[in-house]
Short mmCIF file of C-alpha atoms and ligand atoms in Angstrom, two decimals:
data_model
loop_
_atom_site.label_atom_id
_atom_site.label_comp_id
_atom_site.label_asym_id
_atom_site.label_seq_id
_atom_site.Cartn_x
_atom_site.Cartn_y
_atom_site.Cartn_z
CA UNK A 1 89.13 -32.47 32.39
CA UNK A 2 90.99 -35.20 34.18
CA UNK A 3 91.25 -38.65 31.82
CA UNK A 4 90.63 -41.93 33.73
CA UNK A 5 94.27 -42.40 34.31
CA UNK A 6 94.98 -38.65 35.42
CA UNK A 7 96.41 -39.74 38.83
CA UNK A 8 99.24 -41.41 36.96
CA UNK A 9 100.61 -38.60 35.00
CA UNK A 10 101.61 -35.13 35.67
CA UNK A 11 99.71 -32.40 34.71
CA UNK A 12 97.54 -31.80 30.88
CA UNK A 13 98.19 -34.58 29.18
CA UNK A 14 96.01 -34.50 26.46
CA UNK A 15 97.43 -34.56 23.19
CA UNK A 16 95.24 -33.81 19.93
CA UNK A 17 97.27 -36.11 17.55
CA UNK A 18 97.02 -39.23 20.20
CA UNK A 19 93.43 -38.47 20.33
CA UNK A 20 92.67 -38.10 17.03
CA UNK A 21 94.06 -41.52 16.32
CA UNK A 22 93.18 -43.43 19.61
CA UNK A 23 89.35 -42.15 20.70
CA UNK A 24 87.20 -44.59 19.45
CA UNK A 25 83.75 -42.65 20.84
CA UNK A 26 83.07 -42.09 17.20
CA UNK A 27 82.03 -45.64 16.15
CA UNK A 28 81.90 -47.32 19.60
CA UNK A 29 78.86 -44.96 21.00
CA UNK A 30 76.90 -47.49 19.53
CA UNK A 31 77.89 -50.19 21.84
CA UNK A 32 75.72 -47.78 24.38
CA UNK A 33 73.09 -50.61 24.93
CA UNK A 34 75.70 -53.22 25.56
CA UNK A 35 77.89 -51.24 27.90
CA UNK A 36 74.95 -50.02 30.22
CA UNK A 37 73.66 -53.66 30.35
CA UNK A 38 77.34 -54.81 31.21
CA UNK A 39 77.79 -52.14 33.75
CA UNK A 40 74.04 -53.03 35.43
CA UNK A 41 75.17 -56.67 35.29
CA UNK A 42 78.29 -55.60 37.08
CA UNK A 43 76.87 -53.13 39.99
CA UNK A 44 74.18 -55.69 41.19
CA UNK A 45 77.22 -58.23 41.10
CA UNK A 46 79.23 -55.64 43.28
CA UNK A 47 76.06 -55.06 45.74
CA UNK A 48 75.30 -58.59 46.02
CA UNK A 49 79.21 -59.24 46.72
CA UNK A 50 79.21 -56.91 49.35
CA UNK A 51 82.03 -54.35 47.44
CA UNK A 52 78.72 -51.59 47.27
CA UNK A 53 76.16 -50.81 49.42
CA UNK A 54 72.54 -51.61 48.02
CA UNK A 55 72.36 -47.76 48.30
CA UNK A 56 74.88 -47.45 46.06
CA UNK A 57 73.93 -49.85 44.08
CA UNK A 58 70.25 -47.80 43.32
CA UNK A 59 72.28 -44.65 43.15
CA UNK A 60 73.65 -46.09 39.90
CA UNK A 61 71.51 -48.15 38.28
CA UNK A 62 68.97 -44.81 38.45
CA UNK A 63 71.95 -43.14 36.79
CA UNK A 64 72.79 -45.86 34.14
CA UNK A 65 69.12 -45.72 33.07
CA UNK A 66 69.31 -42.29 32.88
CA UNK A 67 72.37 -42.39 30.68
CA UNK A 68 70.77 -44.27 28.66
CA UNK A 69 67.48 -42.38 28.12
CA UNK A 70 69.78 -39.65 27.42
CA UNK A 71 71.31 -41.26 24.98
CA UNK A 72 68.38 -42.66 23.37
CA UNK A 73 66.62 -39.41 23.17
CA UNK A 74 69.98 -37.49 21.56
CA UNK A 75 70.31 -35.02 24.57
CA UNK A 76 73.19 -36.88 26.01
CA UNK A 77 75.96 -34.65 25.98
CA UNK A 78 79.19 -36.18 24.67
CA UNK A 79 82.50 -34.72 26.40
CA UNK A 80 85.43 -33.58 24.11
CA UNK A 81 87.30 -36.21 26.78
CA UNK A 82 85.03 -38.74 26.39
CA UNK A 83 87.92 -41.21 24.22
CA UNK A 84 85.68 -43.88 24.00
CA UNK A 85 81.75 -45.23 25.10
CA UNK A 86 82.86 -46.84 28.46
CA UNK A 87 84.28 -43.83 29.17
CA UNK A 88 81.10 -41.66 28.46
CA UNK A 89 79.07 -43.62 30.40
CA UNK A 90 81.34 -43.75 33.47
CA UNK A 91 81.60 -40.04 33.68
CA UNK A 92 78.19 -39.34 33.02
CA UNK A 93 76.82 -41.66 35.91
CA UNK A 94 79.63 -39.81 38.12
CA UNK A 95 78.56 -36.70 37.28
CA UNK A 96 75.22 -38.04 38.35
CA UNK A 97 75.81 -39.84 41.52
CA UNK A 98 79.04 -39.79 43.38
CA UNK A 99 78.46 -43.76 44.03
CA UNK A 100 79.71 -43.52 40.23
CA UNK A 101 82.79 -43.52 41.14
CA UNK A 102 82.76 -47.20 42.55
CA UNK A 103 81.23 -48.22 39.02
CA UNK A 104 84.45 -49.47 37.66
CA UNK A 105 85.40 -51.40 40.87
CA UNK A 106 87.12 -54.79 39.93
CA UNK A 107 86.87 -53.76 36.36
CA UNK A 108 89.02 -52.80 33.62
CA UNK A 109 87.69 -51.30 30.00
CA UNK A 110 89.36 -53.78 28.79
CA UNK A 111 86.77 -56.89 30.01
CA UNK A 112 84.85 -54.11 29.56
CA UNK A 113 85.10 -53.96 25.95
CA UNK A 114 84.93 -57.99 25.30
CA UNK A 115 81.72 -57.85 27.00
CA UNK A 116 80.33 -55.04 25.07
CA UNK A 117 81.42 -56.56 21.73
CA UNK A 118 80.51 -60.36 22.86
CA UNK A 119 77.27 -58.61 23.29
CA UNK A 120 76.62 -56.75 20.21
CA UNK A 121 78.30 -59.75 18.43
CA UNK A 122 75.19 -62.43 19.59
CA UNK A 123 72.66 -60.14 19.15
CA UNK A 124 74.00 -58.84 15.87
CA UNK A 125 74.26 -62.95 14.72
CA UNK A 126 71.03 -63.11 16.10
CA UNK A 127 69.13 -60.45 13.98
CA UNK A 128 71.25 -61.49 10.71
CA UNK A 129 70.19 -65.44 11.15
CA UNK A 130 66.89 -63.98 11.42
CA UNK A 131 67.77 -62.14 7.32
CA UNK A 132 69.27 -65.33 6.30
CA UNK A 133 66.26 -67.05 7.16
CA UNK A 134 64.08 -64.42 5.24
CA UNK A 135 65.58 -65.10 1.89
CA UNK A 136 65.94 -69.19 2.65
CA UNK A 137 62.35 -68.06 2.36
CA UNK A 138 62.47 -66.08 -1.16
CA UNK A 139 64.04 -68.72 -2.34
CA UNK A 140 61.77 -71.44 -1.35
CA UNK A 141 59.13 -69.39 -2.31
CA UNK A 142 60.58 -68.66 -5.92
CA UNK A 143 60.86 -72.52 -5.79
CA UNK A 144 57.24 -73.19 -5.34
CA UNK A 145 56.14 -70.86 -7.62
CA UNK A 146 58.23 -72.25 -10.29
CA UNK A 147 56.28 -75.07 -10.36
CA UNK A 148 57.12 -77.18 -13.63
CA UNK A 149 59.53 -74.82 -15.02
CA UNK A 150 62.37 -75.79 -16.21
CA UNK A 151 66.31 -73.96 -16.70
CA UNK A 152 69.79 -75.17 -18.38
CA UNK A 153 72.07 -76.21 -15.33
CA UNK A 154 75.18 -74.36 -16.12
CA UNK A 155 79.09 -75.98 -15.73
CA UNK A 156 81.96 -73.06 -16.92
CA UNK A 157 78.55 -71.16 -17.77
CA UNK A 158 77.85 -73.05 -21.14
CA UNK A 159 74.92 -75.38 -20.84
CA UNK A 160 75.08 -78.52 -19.40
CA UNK A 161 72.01 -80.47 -18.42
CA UNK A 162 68.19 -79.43 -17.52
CA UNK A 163 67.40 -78.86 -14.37
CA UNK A 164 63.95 -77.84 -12.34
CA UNK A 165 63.79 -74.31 -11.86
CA UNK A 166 63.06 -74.86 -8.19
CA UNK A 167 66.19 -77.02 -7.91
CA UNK A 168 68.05 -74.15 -8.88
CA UNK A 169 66.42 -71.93 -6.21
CA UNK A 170 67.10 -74.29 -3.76
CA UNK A 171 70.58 -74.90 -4.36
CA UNK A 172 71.40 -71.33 -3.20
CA UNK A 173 68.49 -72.10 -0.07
CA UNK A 174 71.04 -75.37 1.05
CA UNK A 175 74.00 -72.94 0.50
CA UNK A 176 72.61 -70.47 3.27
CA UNK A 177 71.62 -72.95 5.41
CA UNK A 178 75.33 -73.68 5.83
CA UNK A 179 75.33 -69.90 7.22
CA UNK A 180 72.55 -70.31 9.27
CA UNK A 181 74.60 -73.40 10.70
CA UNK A 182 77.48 -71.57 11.13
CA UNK A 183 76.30 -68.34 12.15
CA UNK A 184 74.96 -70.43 15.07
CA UNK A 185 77.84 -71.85 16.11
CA UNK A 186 80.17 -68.70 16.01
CA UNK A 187 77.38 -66.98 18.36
CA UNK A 188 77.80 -69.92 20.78
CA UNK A 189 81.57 -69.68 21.29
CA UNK A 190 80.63 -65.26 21.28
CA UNK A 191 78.61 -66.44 24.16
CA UNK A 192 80.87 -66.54 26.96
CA UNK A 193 81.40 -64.32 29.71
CA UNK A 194 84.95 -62.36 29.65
CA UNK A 195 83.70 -60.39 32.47
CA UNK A 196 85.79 -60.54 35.82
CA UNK A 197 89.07 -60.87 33.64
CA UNK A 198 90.08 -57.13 34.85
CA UNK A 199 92.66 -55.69 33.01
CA UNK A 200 94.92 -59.04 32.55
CA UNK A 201 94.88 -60.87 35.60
CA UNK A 202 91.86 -60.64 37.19
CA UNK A 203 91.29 -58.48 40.35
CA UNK A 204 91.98 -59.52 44.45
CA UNK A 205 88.39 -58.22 45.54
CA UNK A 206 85.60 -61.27 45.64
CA UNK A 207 83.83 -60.55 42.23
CA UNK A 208 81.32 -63.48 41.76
CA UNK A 209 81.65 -64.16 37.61
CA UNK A 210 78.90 -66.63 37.48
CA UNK A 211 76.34 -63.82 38.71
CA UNK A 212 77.29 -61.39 35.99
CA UNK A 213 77.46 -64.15 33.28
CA UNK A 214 74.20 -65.55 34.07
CA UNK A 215 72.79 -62.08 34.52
CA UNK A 216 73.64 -61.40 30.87
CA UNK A 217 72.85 -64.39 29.50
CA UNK A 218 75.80 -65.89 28.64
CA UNK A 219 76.30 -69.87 28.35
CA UNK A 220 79.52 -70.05 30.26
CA UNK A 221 82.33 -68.07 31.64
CA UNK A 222 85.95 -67.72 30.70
CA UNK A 223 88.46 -70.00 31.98
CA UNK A 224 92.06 -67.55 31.58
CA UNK A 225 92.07 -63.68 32.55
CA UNK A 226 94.52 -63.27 29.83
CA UNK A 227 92.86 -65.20 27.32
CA UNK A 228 89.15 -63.04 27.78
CA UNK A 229 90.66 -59.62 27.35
CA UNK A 230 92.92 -60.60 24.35
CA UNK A 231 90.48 -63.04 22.48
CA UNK A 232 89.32 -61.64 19.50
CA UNK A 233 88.70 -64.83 18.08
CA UNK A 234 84.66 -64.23 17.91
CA UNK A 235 84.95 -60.95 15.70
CA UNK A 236 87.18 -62.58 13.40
CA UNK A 237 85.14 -66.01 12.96
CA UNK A 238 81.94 -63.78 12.77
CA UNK A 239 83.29 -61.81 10.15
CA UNK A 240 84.46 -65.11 8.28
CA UNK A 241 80.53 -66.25 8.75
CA UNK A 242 79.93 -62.50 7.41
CA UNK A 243 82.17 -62.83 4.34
CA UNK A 244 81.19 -66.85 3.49
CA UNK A 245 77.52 -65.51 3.30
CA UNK A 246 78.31 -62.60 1.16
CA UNK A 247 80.20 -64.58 -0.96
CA UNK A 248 76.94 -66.82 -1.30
CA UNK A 249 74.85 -63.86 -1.75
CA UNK A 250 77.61 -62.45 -4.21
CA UNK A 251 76.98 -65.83 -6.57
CA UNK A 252 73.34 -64.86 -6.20
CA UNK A 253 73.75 -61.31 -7.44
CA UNK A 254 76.31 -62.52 -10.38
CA UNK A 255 73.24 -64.95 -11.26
CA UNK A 256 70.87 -62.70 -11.21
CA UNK A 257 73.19 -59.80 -13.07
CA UNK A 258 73.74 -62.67 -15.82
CA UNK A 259 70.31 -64.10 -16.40
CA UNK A 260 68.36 -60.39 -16.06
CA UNK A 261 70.63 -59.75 -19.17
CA UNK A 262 68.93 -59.93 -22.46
CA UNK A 263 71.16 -62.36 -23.44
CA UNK A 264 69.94 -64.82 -21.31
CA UNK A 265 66.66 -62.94 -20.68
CA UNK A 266 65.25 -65.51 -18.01
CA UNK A 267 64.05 -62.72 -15.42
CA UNK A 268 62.85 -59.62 -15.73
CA UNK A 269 64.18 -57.01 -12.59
CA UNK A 270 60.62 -55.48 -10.79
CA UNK A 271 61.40 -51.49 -11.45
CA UNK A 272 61.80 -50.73 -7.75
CA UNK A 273 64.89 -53.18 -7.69
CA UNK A 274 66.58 -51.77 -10.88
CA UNK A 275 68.05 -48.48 -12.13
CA UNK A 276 67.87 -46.69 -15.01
CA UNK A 277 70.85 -44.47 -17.18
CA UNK A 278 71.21 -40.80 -17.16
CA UNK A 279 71.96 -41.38 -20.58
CA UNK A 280 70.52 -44.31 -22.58
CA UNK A 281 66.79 -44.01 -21.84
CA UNK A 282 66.60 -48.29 -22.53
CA UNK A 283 68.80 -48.93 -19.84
CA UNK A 284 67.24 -51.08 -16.59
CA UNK A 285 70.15 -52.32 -14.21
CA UNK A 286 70.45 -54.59 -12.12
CA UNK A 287 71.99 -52.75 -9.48
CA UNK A 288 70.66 -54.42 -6.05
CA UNK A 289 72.73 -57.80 -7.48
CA UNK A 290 75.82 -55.78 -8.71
CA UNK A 291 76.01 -54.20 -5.16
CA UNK A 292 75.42 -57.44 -3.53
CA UNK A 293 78.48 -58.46 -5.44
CA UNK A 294 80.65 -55.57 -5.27
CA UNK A 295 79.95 -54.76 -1.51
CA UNK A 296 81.51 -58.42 -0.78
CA UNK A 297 84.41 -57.29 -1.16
CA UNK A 298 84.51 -55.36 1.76
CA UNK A 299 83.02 -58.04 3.72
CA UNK A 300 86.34 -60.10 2.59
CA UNK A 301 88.37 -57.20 3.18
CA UNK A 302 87.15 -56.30 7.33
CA UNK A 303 87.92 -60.16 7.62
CA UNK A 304 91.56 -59.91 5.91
CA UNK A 305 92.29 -56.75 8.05
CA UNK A 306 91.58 -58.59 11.54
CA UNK A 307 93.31 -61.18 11.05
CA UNK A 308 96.72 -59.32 9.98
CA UNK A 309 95.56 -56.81 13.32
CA UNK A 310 95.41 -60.13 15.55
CA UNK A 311 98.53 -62.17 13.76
CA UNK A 312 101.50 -60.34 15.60
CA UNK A 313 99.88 -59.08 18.92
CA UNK A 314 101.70 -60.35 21.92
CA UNK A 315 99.19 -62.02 24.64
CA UNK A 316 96.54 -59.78 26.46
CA UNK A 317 94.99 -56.67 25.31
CA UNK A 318 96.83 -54.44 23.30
CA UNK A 319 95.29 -51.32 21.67
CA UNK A 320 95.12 -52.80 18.24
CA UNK A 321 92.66 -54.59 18.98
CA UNK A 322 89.97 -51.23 18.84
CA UNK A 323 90.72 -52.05 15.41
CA UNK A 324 87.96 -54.89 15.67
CA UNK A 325 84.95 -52.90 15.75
CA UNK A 326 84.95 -50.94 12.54
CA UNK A 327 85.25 -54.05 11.03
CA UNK A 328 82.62 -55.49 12.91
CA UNK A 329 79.96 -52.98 12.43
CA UNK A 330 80.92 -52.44 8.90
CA UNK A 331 80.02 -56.27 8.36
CA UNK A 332 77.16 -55.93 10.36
CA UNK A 333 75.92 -53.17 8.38
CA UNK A 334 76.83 -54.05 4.90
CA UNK A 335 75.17 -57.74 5.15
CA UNK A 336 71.99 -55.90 6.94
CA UNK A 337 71.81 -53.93 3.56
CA UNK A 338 72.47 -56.51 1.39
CA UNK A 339 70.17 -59.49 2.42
CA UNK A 340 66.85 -57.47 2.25
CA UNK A 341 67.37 -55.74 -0.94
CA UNK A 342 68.19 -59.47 -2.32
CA UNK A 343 65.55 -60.87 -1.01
CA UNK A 344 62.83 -58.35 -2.73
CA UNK A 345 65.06 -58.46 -5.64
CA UNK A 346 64.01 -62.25 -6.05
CA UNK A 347 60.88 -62.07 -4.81
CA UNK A 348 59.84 -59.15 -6.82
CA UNK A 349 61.82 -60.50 -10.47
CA UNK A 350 59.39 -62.02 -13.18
CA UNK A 351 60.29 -64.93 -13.87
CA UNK A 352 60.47 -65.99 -17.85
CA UNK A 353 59.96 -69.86 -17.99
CA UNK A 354 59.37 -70.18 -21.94
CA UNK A 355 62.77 -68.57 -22.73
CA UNK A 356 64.24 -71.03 -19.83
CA UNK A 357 62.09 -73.94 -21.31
CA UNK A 358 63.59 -73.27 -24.57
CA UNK A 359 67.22 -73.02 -23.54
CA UNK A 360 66.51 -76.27 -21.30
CA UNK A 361 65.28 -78.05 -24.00
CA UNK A 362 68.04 -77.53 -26.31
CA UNK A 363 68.05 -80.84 -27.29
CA UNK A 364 72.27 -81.39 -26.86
CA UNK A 365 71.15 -81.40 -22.92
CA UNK A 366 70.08 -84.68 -23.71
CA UNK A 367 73.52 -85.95 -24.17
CA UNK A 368 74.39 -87.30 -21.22
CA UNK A 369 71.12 -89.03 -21.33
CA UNK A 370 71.51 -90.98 -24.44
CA UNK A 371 74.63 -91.81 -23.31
CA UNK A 372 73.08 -93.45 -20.01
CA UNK A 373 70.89 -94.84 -22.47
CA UNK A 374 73.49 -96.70 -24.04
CA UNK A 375 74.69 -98.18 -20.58
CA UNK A 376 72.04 -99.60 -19.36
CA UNK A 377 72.03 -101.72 -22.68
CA UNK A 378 75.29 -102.87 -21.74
CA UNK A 379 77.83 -100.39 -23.46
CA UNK A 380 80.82 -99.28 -21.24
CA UNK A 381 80.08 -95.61 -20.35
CA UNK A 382 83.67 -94.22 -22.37
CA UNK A 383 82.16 -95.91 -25.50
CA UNK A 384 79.07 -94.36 -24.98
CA UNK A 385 80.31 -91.10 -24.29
CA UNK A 386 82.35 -91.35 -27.85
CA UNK A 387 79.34 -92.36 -29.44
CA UNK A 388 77.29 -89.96 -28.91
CA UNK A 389 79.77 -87.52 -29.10
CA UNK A 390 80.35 -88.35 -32.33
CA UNK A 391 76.54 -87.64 -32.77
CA UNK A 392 77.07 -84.32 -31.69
CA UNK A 393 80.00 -83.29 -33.43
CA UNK A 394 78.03 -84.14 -36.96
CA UNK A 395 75.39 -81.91 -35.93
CA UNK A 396 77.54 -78.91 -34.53
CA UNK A 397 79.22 -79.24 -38.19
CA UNK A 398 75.85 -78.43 -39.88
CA UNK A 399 75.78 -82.69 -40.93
CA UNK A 400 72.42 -83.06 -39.95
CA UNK A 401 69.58 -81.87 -37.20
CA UNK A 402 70.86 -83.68 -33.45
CA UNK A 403 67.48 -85.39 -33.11
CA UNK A 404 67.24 -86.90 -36.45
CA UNK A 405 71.46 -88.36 -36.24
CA UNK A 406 69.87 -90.13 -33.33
CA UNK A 407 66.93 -91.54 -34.60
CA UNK A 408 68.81 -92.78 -37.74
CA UNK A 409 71.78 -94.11 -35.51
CA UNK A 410 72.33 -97.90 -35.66
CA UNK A 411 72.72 -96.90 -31.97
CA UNK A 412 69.54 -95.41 -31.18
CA UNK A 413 66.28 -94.97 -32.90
CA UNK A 414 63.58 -93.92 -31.97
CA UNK A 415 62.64 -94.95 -28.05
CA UNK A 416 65.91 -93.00 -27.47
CA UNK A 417 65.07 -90.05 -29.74
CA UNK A 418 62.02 -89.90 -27.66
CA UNK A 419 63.98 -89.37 -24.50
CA UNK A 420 65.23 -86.16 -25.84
CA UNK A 421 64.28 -83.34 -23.82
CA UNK A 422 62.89 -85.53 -20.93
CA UNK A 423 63.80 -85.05 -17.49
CA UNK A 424 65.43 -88.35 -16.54
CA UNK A 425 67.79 -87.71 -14.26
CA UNK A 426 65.98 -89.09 -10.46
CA UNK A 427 68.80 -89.68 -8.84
CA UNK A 428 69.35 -88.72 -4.91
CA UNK A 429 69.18 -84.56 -5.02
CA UNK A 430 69.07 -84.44 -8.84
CA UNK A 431 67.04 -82.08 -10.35
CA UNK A 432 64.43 -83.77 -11.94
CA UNK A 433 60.50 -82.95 -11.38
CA UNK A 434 59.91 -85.90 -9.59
CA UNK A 435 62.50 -84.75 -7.04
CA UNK A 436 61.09 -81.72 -7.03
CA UNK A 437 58.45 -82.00 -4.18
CA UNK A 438 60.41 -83.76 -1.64
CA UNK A 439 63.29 -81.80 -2.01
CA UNK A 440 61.15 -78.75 -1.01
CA UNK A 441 59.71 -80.49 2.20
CA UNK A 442 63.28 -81.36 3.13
CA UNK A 443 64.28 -77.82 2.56
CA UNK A 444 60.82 -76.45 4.29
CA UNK A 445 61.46 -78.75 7.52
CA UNK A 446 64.87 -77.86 7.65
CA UNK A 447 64.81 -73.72 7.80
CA UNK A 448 61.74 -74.65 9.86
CA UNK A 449 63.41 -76.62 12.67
CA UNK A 450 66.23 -73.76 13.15
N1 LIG B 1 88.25 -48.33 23.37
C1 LIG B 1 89.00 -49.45 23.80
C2 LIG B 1 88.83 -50.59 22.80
O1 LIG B 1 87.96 -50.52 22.03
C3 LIG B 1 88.55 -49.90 25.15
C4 LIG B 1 89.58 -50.64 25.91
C5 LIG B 1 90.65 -49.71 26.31
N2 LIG B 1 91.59 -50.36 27.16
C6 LIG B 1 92.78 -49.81 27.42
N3 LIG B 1 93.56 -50.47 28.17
N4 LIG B 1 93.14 -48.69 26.85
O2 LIG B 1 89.56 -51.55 22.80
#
């Protein structure tokens, strides 16, 4: 079986251990879609430019979508020379039409291959905004339905000051719309055409790039022949949007491992979204939000090997850069996984609001508070601060209940004893109650508006 270069070399060429390493078929057949759609994109552009015959032009297109059903149906019959998807698909419509073999006119596989993954890369953006969005949902949901309840707000994990439980939710909501935001603009700099680059310097016959750009939807065209085929820059800025929102989601899961614990005991894991031990029949784990957290790390690490790929490569395409779709679709995939599970994790988790009440309404929360109390009768804030900290210290040495040193201090009294355990805090996006409601309209509008 000749390869697509046979005319170039001698005789049998192939080579088991340079196939082995090079063919790519494995993982790229999935770029299928993408390829056909590039290749239809390109054949009307080669008909309407006068390089095919409309003929011609039929003769493939009728082959391409036959290719594709093929493929789609799983009777598509991959050749042991088939090193990669762009090569399947051009033999294939050869085989079928012998106008196939004017498929690949002012072409190379490699603007071939930016368009495929520029492709895959939008619409892969496209359906994980789409996940994002879903749990921006969970957690405005879990928000509403927390109504009054209330949770510690946590600084190095020890207890720091009460919080709405809904201002909680939403603080991870904010953090994905930062994704969302992102996400959106890594798609639009995906979203331009590399098509009509050729191999590196473009081609001498009158390709018309706006036609196949605008044919597959893309918002502009490139502007350097060597730039398109050896940008890469899209996979590796997706996969940063990829690993930034699973190290979000991560945070989520290590909340979620933390406060499902019966240490903290504030949610209680639905049984479809936890595991038991082969061993210790009490055993429920949280496993959805340990996975979330573990499988980040491979979201870091696709990112971390791109880059090194990309950092020594000399200008143009180079074979190394194959390496970026492994990485790609293992991102792809991983986050896909991830996000959903998440989402039903949350949605499905019972929340426990008394043992949160009761943690938030440890009354040492309400340091800060009295402190503020103090200033706005005049005392500098660092005086306050000591006061009250003195306060504390008595009581964390067993001198005395927290609530009563404050009502007896020549400091306090009562009114401020009484502000114990009250939610005072109203500044701009604090979390107190009265914040509560607006802050989920803001957040509602916003994931609304995308
Ligand atoms: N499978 C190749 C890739 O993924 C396609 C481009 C091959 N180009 C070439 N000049 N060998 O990058």
């Amino acid at each position: 079986m000749p390869t697509l270069w046979s005319g170039r070399f001698g005789g049998d060429e192939s080579n088991d251990l340079l196939r082995a390493l090079g063919d790519s078929l494995e993982y790229d057949r999935r770029l299928y879609v993408e390829d056909i759609a590039g290749s239809r994109a390109h054949v009307r552009m080669l008909a309407g430019s006068d390089l095919i015959t409309t003929e011609e032009m039929a003769a493939i297109l009728q082959a391409l979508d036959r290719v594709e059903s093929e493929i789609e149906a799983g009777t598509f019959e991959f050749d042991s020379n088939d090193e990669d998807i762009h090569t399947a698909v051009e033999r294939r419509v050869t085989e079928l039409t012998p106008a196939g073999a004017k498929i690949h006119t002012g072409r190379s596989r490699n603007d071939q291959v930016a368009v495929d993954m520029r492709l895959f890369t939008r619409s892969a953006i496209d359906r994980i905004t789409d996940l994002v969005h879903r749990l921006q949902g969970a957690m405005l949901w879990a928000a509403e339905r927390s109504d009054s309840a209330v949770v510690p707000a946590y600084t190095h994990l020890q207890r720091a000051q009460p919080v709405t439980l809904g201002h909680y939710f939403l603080s991870h909501g904010w953090a994905l719309q930062r994704d969302v935001e992102r996400l959106a603009d890594a798609r639009h700099r995906a979203n331009v055409s590399p098509l009509g680059a050729g191999a590196i310097a473009g081609t001498s016959l009158p390709i018309d790039v706006e036609a196949t750009a605008a044919e597959l939807g893309f918002d502009s065209v490139f502007e350097n022949s060597i730039d398109a085929v050896g940008d890469r820059d899209f996979v590796a800025e997706s996969l940063f949007c990829l690993a930034l929102l699973g190290v979000h989601l991560s945070r989520i899961g290590e909340d979620i491992v933390l406060w499902s614990s019966s240490e903290f005991g504030y949610l209680t894991l639905d049984d479809r979204f936890s595991t038991g031990s082969s061993m210790m029949p009490q055993k429920k784990n949280p496993d959805v939000a340990e996975l979330v957290r573990g499988k980040t790390g491979r979201l870091i690490g696709n990112l971390t090997g791109l880059l090194v790929a990309l950092k020594g490569l000399p200008s143009g395409y180079n074979k190394d850069l194959q390496e970026d779709k492994e990485a790609l679709f293992d991102s792809v995939d991983t986050i896909s996984r991830i996000i959903p599970a998440l989402a039903g994790t949350i949605d499905t988790a019972t929340l426990n609001v008394d043992r949160m009440r009761d943690a938030a309404l440890d009354p040492l929360l309400s340091a800060t508070d009295l402190a503020e109390w103090l200033v706005k009768k005049g005392v500098p804030f660092r005086d306050a601060h000591g006061i009250v900290g003195a306060l504390v210290q008595q009581s964390v040495s067993g001198d005395g209940d927290f609530v009563d040193l404050v009502r007896s201090s020549p400091y306090f009294g009562a009114d401020a004893a009484n502000i114990i355990g009250s939610m005072l805090r109203d500044s701009h996006g604090s979390g107190s109650p009265v914040n509560l409601d607006t802050q989920i309209e803001r957040f509602r509008r916003t994931i609304g508006e995308r």
